[in-house]
PDB file of C-alpha atoms in Angstrom:
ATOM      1  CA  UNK A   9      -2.603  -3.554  55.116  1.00  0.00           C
ATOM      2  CA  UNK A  10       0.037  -2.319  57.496  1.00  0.00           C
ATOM      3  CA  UNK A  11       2.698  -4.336  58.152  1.00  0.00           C
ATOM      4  CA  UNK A  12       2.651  -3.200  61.642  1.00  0.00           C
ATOM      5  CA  UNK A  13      -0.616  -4.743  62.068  1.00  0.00           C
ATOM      6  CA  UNK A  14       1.039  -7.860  60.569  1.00  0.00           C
ATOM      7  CA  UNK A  15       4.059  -8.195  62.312  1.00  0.00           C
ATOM      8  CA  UNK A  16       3.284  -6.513  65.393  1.00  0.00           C
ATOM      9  CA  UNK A  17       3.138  -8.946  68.686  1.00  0.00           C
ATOM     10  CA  UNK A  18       2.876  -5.775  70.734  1.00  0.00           C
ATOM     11  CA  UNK A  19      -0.100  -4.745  72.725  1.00  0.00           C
ATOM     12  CA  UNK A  20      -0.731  -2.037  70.125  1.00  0.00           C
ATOM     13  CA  UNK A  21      -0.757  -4.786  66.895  1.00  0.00           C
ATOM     14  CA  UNK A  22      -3.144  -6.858  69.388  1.00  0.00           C
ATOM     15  CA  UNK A  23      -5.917  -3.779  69.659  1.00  0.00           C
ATOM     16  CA  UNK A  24      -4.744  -1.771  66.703  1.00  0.00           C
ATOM     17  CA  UNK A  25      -8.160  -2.947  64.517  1.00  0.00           C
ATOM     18  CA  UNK A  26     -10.359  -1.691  67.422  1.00  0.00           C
ATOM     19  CA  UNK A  27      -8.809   1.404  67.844  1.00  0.00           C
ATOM     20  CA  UNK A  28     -10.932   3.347  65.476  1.00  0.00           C
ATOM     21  CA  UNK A  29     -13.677   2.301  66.433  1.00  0.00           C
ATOM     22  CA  UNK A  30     -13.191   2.816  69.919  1.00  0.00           C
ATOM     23  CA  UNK A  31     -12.152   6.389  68.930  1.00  0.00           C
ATOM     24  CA  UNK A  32     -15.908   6.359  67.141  1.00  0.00           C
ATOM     25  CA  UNK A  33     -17.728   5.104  69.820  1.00  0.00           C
ATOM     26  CA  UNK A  34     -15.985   7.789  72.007  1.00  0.00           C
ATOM     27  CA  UNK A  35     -16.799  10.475  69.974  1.00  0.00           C
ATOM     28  CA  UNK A  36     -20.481   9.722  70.045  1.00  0.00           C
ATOM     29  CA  UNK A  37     -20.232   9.760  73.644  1.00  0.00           C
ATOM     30  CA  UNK A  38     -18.338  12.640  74.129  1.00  0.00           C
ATOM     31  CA  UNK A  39     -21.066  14.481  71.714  1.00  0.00           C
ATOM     32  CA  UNK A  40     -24.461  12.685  73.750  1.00  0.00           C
ATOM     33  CA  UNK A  41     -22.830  14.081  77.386  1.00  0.00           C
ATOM     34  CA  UNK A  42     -21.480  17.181  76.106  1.00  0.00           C
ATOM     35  CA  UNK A  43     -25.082  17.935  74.601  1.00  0.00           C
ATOM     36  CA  UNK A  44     -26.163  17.052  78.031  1.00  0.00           C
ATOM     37  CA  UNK A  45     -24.326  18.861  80.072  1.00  0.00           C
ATOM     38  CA  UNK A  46     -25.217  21.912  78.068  1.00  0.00           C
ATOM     39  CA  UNK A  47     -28.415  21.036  78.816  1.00  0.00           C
ATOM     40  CA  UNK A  48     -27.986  21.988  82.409  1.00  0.00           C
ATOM     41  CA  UNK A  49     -27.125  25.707  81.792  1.00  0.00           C
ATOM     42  CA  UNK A  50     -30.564  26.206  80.673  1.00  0.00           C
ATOM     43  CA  UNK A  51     -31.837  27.169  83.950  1.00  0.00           C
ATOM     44  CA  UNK A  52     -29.112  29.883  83.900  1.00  0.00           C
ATOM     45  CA  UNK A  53     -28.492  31.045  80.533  1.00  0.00           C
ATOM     46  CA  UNK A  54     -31.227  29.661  78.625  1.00  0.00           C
ATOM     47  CA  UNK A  55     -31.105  27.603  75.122  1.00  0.00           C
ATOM     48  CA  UNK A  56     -29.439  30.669  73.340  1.00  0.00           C
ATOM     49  CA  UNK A  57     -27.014  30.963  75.955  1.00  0.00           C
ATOM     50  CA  UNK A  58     -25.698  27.357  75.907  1.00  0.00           C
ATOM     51  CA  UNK A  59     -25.298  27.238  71.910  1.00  0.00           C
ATOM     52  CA  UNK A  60     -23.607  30.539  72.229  1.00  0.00           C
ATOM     53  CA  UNK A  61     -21.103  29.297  74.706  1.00  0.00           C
ATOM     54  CA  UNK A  62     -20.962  26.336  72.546  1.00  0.00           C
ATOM     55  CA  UNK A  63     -20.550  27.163  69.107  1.00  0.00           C
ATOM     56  CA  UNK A  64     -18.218  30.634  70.368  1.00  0.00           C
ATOM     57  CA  UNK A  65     -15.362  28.688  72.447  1.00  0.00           C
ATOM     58  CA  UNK A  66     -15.676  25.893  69.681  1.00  0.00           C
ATOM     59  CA  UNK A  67     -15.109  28.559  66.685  1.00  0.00           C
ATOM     60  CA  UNK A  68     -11.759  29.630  69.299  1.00  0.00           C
ATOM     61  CA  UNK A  69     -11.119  26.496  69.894  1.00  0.00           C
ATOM     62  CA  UNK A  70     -10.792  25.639  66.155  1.00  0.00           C
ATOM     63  CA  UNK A  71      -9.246  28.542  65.090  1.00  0.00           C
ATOM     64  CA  UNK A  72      -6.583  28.319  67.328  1.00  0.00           C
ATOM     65  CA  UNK A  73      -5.529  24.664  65.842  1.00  0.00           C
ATOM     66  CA  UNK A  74      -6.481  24.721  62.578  1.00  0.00           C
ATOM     67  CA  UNK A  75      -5.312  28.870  62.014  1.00  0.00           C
ATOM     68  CA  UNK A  76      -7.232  29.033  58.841  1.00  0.00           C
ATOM     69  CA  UNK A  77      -5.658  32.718  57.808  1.00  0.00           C
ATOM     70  CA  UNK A  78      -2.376  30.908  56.820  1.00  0.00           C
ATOM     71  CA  UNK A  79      -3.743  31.002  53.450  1.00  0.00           C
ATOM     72  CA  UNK A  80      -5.809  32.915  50.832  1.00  0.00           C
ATOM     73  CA  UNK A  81      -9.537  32.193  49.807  1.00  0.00           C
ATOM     74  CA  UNK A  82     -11.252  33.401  46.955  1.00  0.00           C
ATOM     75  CA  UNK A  83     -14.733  35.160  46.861  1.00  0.00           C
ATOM     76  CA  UNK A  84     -16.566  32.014  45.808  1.00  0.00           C
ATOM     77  CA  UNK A  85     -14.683  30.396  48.822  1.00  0.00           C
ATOM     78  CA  UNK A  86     -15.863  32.703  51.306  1.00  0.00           C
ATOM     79  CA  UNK A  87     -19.483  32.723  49.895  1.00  0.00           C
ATOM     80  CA  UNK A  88     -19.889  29.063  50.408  1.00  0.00           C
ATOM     81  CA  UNK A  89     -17.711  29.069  53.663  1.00  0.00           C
ATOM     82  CA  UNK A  90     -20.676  31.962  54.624  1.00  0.00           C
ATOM     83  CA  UNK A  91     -23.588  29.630  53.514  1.00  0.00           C
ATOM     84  CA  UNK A  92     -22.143  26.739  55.188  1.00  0.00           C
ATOM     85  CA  UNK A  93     -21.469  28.283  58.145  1.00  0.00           C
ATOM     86  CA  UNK A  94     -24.741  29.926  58.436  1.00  0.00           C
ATOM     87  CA  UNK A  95     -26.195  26.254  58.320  1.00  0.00           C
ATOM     88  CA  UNK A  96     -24.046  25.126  60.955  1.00  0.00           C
ATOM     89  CA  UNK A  97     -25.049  28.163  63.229  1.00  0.00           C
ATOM     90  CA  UNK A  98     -28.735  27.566  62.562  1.00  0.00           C
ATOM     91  CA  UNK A  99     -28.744  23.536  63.099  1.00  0.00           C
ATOM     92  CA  UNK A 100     -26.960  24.088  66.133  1.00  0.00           C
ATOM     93  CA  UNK A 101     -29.597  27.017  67.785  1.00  0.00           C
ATOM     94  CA  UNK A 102     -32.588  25.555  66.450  1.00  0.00           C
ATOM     95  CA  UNK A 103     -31.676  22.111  67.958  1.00  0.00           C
ATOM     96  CA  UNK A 104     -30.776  23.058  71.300  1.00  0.00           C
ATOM     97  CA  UNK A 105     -33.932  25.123  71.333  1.00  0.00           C
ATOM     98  CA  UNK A 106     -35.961  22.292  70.817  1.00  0.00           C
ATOM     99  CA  UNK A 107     -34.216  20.583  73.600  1.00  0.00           C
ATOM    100  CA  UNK A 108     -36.244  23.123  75.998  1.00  0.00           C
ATOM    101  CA  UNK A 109     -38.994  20.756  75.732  1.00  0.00           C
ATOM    102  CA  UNK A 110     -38.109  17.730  74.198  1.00  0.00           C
ATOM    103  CA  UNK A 111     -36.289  15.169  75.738  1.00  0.00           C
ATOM    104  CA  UNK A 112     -32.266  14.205  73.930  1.00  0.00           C
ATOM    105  CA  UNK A 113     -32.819  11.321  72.433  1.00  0.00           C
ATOM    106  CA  UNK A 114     -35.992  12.191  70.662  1.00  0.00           C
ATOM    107  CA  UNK A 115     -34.264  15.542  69.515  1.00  0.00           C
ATOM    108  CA  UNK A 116     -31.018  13.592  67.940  1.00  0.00           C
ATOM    109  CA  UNK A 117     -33.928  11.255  66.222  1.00  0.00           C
ATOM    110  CA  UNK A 118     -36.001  13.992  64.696  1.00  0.00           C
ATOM    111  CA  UNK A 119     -32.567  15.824  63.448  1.00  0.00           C
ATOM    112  CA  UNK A 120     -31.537  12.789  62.285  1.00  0.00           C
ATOM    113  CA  UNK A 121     -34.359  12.842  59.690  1.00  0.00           C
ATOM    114  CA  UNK A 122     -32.219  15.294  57.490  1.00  0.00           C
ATOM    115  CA  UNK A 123     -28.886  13.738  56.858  1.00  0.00           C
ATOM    116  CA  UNK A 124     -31.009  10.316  56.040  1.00  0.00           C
ATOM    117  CA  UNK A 125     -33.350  12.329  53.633  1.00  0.00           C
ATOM    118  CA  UNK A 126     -30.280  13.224  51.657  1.00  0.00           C
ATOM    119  CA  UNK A 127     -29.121   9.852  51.894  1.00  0.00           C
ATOM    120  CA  UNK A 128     -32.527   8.711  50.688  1.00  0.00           C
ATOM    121  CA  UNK A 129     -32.790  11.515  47.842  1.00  0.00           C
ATOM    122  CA  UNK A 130     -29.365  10.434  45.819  1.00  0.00           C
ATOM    123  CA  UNK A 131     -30.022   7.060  45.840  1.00  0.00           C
ATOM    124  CA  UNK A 132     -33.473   7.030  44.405  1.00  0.00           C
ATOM    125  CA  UNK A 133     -33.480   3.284  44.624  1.00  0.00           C
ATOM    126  CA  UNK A 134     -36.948   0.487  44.882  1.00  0.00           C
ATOM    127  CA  UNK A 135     -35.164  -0.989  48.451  1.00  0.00           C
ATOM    128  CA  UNK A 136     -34.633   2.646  49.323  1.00  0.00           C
ATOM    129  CA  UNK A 137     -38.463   2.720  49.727  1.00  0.00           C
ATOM    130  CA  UNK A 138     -38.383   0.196  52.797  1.00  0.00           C
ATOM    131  CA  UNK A 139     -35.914   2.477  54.614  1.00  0.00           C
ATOM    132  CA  UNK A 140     -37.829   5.716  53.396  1.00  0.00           C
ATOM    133  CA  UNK A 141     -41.060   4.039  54.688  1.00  0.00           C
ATOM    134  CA  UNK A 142     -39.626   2.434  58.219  1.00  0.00           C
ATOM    135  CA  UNK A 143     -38.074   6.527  58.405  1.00  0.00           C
ATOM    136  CA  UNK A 144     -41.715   7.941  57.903  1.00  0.00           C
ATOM    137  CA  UNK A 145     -43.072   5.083  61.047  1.00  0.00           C
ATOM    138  CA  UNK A 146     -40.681   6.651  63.244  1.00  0.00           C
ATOM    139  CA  UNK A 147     -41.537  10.252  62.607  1.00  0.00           C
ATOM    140  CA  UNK A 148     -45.512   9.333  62.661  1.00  0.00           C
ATOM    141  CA  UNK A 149     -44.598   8.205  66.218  1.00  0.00           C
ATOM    142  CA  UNK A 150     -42.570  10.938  67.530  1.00  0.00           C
ATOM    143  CA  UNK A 151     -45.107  12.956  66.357  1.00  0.00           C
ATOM    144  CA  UNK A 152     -47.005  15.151  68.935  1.00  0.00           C
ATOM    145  CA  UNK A 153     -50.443  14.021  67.776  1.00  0.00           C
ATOM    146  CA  UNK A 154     -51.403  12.166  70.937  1.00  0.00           C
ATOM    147  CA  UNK A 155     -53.459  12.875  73.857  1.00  0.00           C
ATOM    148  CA  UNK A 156     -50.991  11.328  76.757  1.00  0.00           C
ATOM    149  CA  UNK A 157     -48.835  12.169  79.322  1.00  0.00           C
ATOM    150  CA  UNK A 158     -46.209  11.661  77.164  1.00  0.00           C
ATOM    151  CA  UNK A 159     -47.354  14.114  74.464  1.00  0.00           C
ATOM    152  CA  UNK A 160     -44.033  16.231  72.635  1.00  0.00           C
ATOM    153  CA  UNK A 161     -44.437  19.525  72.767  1.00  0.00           C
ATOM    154  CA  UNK A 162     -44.878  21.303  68.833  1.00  0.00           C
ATOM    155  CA  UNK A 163     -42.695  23.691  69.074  1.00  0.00           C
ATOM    156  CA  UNK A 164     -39.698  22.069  70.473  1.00  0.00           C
ATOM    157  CA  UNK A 165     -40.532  18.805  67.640  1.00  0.00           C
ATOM    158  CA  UNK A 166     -40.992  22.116  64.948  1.00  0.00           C
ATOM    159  CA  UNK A 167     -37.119  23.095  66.070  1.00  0.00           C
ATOM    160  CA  UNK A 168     -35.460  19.886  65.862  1.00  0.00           C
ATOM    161  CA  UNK A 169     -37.086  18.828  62.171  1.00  0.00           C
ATOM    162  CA  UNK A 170     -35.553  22.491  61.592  1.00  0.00           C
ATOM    163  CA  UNK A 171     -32.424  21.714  62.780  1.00  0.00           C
ATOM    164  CA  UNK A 172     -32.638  18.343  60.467  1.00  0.00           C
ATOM    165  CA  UNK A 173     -33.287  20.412  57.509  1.00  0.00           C
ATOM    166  CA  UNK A 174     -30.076  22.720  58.372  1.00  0.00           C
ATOM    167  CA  UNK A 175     -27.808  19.535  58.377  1.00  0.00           C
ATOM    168  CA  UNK A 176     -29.159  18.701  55.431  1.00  0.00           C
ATOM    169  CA  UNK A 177     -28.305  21.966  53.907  1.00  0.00           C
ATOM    170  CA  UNK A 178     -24.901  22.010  55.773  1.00  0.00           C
ATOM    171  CA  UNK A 179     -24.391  17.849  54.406  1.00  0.00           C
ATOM    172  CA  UNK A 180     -25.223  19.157  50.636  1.00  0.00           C
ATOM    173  CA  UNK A 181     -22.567  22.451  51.235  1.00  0.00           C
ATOM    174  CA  UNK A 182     -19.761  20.213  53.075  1.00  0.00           C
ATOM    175  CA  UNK A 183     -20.038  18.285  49.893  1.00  0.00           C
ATOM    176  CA  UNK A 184     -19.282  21.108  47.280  1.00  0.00           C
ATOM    177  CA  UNK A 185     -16.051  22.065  49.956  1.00  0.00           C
ATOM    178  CA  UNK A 186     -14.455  18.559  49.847  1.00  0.00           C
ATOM    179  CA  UNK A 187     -11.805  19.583  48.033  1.00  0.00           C
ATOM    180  CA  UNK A 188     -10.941  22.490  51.053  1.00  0.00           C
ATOM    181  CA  UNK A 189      -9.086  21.475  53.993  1.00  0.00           C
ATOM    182  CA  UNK A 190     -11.618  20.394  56.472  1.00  0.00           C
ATOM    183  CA  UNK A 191     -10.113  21.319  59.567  1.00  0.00           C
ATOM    184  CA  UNK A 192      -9.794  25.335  58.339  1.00  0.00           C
ATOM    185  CA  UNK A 193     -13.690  24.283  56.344  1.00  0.00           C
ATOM    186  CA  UNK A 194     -15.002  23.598  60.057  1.00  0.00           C
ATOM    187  CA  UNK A 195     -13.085  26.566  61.930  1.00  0.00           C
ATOM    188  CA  UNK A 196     -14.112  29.099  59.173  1.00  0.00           C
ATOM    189  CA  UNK A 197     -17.887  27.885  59.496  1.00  0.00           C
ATOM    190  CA  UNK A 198     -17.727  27.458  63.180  1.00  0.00           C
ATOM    191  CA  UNK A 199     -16.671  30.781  63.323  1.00  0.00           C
ATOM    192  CA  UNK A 200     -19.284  32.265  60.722  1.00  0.00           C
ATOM    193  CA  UNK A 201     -21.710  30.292  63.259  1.00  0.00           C
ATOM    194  CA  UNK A 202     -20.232  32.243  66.499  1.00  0.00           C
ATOM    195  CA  UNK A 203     -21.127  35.598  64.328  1.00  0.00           C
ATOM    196  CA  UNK A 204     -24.908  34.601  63.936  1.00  0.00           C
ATOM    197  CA  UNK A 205     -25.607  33.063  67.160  1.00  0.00           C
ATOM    198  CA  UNK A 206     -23.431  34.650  69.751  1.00  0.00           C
ATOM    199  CA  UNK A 207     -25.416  38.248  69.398  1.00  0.00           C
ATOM    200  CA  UNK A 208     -28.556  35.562  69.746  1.00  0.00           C
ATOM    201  CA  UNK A 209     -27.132  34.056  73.159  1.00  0.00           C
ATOM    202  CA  UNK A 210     -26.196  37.456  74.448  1.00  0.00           C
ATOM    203  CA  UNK A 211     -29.304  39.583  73.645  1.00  0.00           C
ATOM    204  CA  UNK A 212     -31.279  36.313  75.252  1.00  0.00           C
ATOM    205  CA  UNK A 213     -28.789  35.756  78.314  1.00  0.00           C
ATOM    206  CA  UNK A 214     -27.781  39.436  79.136  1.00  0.00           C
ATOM    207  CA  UNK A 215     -25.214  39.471  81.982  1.00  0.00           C
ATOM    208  CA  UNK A 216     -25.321  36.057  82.859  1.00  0.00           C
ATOM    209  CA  UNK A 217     -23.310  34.477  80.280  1.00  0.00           C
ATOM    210  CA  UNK A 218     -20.395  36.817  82.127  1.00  0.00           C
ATOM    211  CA  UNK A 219     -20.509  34.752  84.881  1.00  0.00           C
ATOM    212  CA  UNK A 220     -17.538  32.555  85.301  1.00  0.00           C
ATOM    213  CA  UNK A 221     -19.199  29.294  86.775  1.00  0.00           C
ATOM    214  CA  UNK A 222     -21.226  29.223  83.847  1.00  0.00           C
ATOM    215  CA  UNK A 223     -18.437  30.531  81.212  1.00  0.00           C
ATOM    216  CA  UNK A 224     -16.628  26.984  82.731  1.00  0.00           C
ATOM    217  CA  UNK A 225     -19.177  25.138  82.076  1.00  0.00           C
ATOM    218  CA  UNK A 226     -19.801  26.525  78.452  1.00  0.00           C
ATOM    219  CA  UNK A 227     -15.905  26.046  77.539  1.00  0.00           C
ATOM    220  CA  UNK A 228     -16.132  22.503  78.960  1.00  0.00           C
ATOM    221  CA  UNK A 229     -19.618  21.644  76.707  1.00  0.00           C
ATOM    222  CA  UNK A 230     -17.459  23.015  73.754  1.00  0.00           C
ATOM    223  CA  UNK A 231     -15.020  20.991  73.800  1.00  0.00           C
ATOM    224  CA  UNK A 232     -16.502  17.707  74.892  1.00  0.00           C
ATOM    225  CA  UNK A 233     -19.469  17.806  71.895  1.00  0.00           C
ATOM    226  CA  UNK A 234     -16.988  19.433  69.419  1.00  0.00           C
ATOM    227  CA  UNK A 235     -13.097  19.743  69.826  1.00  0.00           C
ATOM    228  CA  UNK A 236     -12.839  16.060  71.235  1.00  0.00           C
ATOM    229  CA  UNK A 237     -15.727  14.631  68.978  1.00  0.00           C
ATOM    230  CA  UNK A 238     -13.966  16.382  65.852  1.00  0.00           C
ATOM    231  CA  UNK A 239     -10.687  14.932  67.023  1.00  0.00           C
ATOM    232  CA  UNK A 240     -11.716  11.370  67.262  1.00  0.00           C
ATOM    233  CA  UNK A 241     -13.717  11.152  64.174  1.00  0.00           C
ATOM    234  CA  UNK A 242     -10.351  12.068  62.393  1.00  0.00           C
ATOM    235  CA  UNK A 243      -8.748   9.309  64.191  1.00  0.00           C
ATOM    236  CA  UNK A 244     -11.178   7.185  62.960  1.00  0.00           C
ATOM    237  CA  UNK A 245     -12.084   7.836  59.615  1.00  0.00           C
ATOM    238  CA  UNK A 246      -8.330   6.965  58.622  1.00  0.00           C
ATOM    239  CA  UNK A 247      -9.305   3.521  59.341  1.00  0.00           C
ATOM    240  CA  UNK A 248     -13.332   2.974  58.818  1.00  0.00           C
ATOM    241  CA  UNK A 249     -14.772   3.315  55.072  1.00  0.00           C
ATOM    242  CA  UNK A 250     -17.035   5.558  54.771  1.00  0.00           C
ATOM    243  CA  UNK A 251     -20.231   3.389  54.529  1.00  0.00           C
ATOM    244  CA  UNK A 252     -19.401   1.313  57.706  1.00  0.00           C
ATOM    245  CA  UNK A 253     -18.981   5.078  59.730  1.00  0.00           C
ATOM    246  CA  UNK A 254     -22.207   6.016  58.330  1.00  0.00           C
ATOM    247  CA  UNK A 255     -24.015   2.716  59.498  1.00  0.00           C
ATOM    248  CA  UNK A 256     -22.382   2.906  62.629  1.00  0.00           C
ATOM    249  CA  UNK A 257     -23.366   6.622  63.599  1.00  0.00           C
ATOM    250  CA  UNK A 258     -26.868   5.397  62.972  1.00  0.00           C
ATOM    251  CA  UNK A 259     -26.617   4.971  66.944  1.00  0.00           C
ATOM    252  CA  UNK A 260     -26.739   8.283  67.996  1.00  0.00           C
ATOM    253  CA  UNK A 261     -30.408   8.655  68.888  1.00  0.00           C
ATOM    254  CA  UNK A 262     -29.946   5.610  71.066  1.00  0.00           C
ATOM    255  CA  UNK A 263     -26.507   6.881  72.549  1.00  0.00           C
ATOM    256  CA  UNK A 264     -28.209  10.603  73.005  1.00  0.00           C
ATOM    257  CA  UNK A 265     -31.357   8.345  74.852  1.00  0.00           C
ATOM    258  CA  UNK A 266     -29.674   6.612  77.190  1.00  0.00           C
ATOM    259  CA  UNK A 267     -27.295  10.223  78.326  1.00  0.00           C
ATOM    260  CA  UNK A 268     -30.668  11.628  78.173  1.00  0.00           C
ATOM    261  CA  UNK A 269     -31.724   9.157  80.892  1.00  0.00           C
ATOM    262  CA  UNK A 270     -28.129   8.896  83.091  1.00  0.00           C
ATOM    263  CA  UNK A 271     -27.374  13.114  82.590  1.00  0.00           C
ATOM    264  CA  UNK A 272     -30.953  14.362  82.802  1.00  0.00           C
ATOM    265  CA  UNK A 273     -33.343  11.532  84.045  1.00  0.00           C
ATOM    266  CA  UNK A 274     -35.413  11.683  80.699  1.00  0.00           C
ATOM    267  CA  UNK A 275     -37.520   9.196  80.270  1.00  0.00           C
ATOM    268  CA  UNK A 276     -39.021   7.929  77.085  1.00  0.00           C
ATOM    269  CA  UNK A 277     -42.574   6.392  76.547  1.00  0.00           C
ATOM    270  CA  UNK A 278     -42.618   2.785  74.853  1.00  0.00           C
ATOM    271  CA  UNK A 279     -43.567   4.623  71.432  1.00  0.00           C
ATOM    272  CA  UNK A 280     -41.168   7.142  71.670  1.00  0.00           C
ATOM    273  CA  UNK A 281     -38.374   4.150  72.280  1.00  0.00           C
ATOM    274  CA  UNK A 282     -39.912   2.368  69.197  1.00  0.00           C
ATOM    275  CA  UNK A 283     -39.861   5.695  66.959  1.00  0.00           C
ATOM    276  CA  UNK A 284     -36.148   5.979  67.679  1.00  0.00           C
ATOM    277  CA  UNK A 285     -35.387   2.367  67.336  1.00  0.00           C
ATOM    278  CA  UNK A 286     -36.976   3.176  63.536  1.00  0.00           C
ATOM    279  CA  UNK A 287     -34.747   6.150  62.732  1.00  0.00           C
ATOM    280  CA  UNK A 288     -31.928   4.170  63.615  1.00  0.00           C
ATOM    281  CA  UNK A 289     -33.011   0.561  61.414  1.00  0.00           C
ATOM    282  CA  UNK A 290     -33.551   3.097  58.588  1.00  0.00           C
ATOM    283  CA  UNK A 291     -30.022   5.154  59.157  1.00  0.00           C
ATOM    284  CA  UNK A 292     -28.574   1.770  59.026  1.00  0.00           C
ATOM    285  CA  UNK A 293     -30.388   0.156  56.395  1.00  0.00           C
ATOM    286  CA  UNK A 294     -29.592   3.260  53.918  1.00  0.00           C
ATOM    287  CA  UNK A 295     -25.655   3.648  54.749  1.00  0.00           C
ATOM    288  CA  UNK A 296     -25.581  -0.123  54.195  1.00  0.00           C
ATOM    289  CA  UNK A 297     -27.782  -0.210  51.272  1.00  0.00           C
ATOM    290  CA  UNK A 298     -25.377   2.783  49.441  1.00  0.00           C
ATOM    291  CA  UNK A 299     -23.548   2.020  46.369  1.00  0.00           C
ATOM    292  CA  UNK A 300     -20.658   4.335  46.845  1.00  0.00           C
ATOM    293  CA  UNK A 301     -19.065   5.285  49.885  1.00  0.00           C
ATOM    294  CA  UNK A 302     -20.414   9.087  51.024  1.00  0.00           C
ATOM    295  CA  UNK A 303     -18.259  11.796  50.331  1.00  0.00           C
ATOM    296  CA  UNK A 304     -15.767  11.805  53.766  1.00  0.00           C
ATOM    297  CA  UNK A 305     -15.802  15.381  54.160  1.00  0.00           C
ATOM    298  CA  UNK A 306     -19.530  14.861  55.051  1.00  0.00           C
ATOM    299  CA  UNK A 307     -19.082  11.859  57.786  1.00  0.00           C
ATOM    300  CA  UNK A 308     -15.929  14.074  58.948  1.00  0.00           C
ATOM    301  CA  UNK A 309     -18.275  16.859  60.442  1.00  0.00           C
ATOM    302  CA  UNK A 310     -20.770  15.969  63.315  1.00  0.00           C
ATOM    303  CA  UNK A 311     -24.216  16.923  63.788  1.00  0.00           C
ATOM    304  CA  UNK A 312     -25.175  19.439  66.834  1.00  0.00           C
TER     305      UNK A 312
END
């Protein structure tokens, strides 16, 4: 399509075509270790804490590039902006809450279920039935039903299907503002989110989100599992449809497993490593199975 592609001898016409999805790959990364390295303020500033560091420096972050207030927004606008912020806020503290006691991977798995249940719910297809079934295997397994060692805990499993049903909700709202600008969409919402979960982090945290090793730490987790991930996905939605980005973020429960494991030493039982190998077969089997490329606006805004 581009003739520097076509002409190009260069270096950059050579690796051009895997550019984007380098820059995909990346971002998944970037999202799997900053989650992790959240992780580690837990002992200091507890679940609350982390997402408030996170989601408050990313809503700065944001605002600062995107500067939203350069232009007007009607009431309607601001309702949904609310609403789809609020979801965003939510998904984000009610997943890392559930990573108190569950381990990554499993987390990114059981959140997972939402964006692939409103996948599943528009299509409404017989072969959609497979992927719905092979999705309901993998929850049965992650499921804290059995009487091992490596038994999930309820409440942290009840906190990540949570967070799955506010990306759902936030994947249904990001589709009604596609026609918005989705860089000043994501800083408005981000910064909606800082106003419901910052006043969480700090009544939870108390003084110790003040203290400057840790307010490092929290700028750094922002911007490696949102400023850079957001960045990158730009970079390469230009250049991947939409149905072969959806397919290929299928891999985050397996990317989010194996930080889990490097970044935290989590290990996962043989089940658990089969449920997530399920979620992701199904992810990939629906974005693959669509008839119409997903709205971009949806694929352009990562989970938590």
């Amino acid at each position: 399509m581009s003739t520097a592609k076509d002409n190009g001898g260069g270096s950059g016409g050579v690796f051009a075509p895997i550019i984007p999805f380098a820059a995909l790959l990346a971002a998944m990364m970037s999202l799997a270790i900053g989650t992790s390295i959240g992780k580690s303020l837990f002992p200091h500033v507890g679940a609350a804490g982390t997402v408030a560091y996170r989601v408050g420096f990313s809503a700065l972050f944001l605002l600062t590039i995107w500067r939203p207030w350069r232009r007007r927004y009607s009431a309607p606008e601001w309702r949904l902006f609310a609403a789809f912020g609020a979801s965003l806020g939510l998904m984000n503290l009610c997943f890392y809450l559930s990573l108190r006691t569950v381990p990554l991977g499993i987390a990114i798995a059981t959140e997972f279920m939402g964006p692939l249940g409103v996948a599943l719910w528009s299509t409404r297809r017989p072969r959609d039935l497979g992927w719905l079934g092979l999705t309901l295997v993998g929850l049965a397994l992650l499921l804290p039903i059995e009487k091992t060692g490596s038994r999930l805990d309820p409440t942290g499993m009840a906190f990540a299907g949570s967070a799955g049903v506010f990306w759902a909700l936030y994947i249904v709202l990001g589709g009604k503002l596609a026609q918005q600008h989705a860089g000043h969409s994501i800083a408005i919402a981000m910064a909606v989110a800082a106003v419901i979960v910052v006043p969480v982090g700090v009544f939870s945290a108390d003084a110790a989100l003040l203290d400057p090793r840790f307010i490092v730490t929290g700028m750094v987790v922002a911007a490696i599992s949102s400023a850079i991930p957001y960045s990158l996905e730009m970079v390469a939605l230009k250049h991947i449809p939409a149905r072969v980005f959806g397919t290929l973020t299928s891999v985050e429960p397996a990317i989010g497993a194996v930080a889990g494991f490097f970044f935290l030493h989590e290990l996962l039982s043989v089940r658990q490593g089969i449920a997530i190998v399920c979620v992701i077969l199904a992810s990939a089997g629906t974005a693959m199975a669509a008839r119409r490329e997903p709205d971009p606006m949806l694929n352009e805004l990562p989970p938590a």
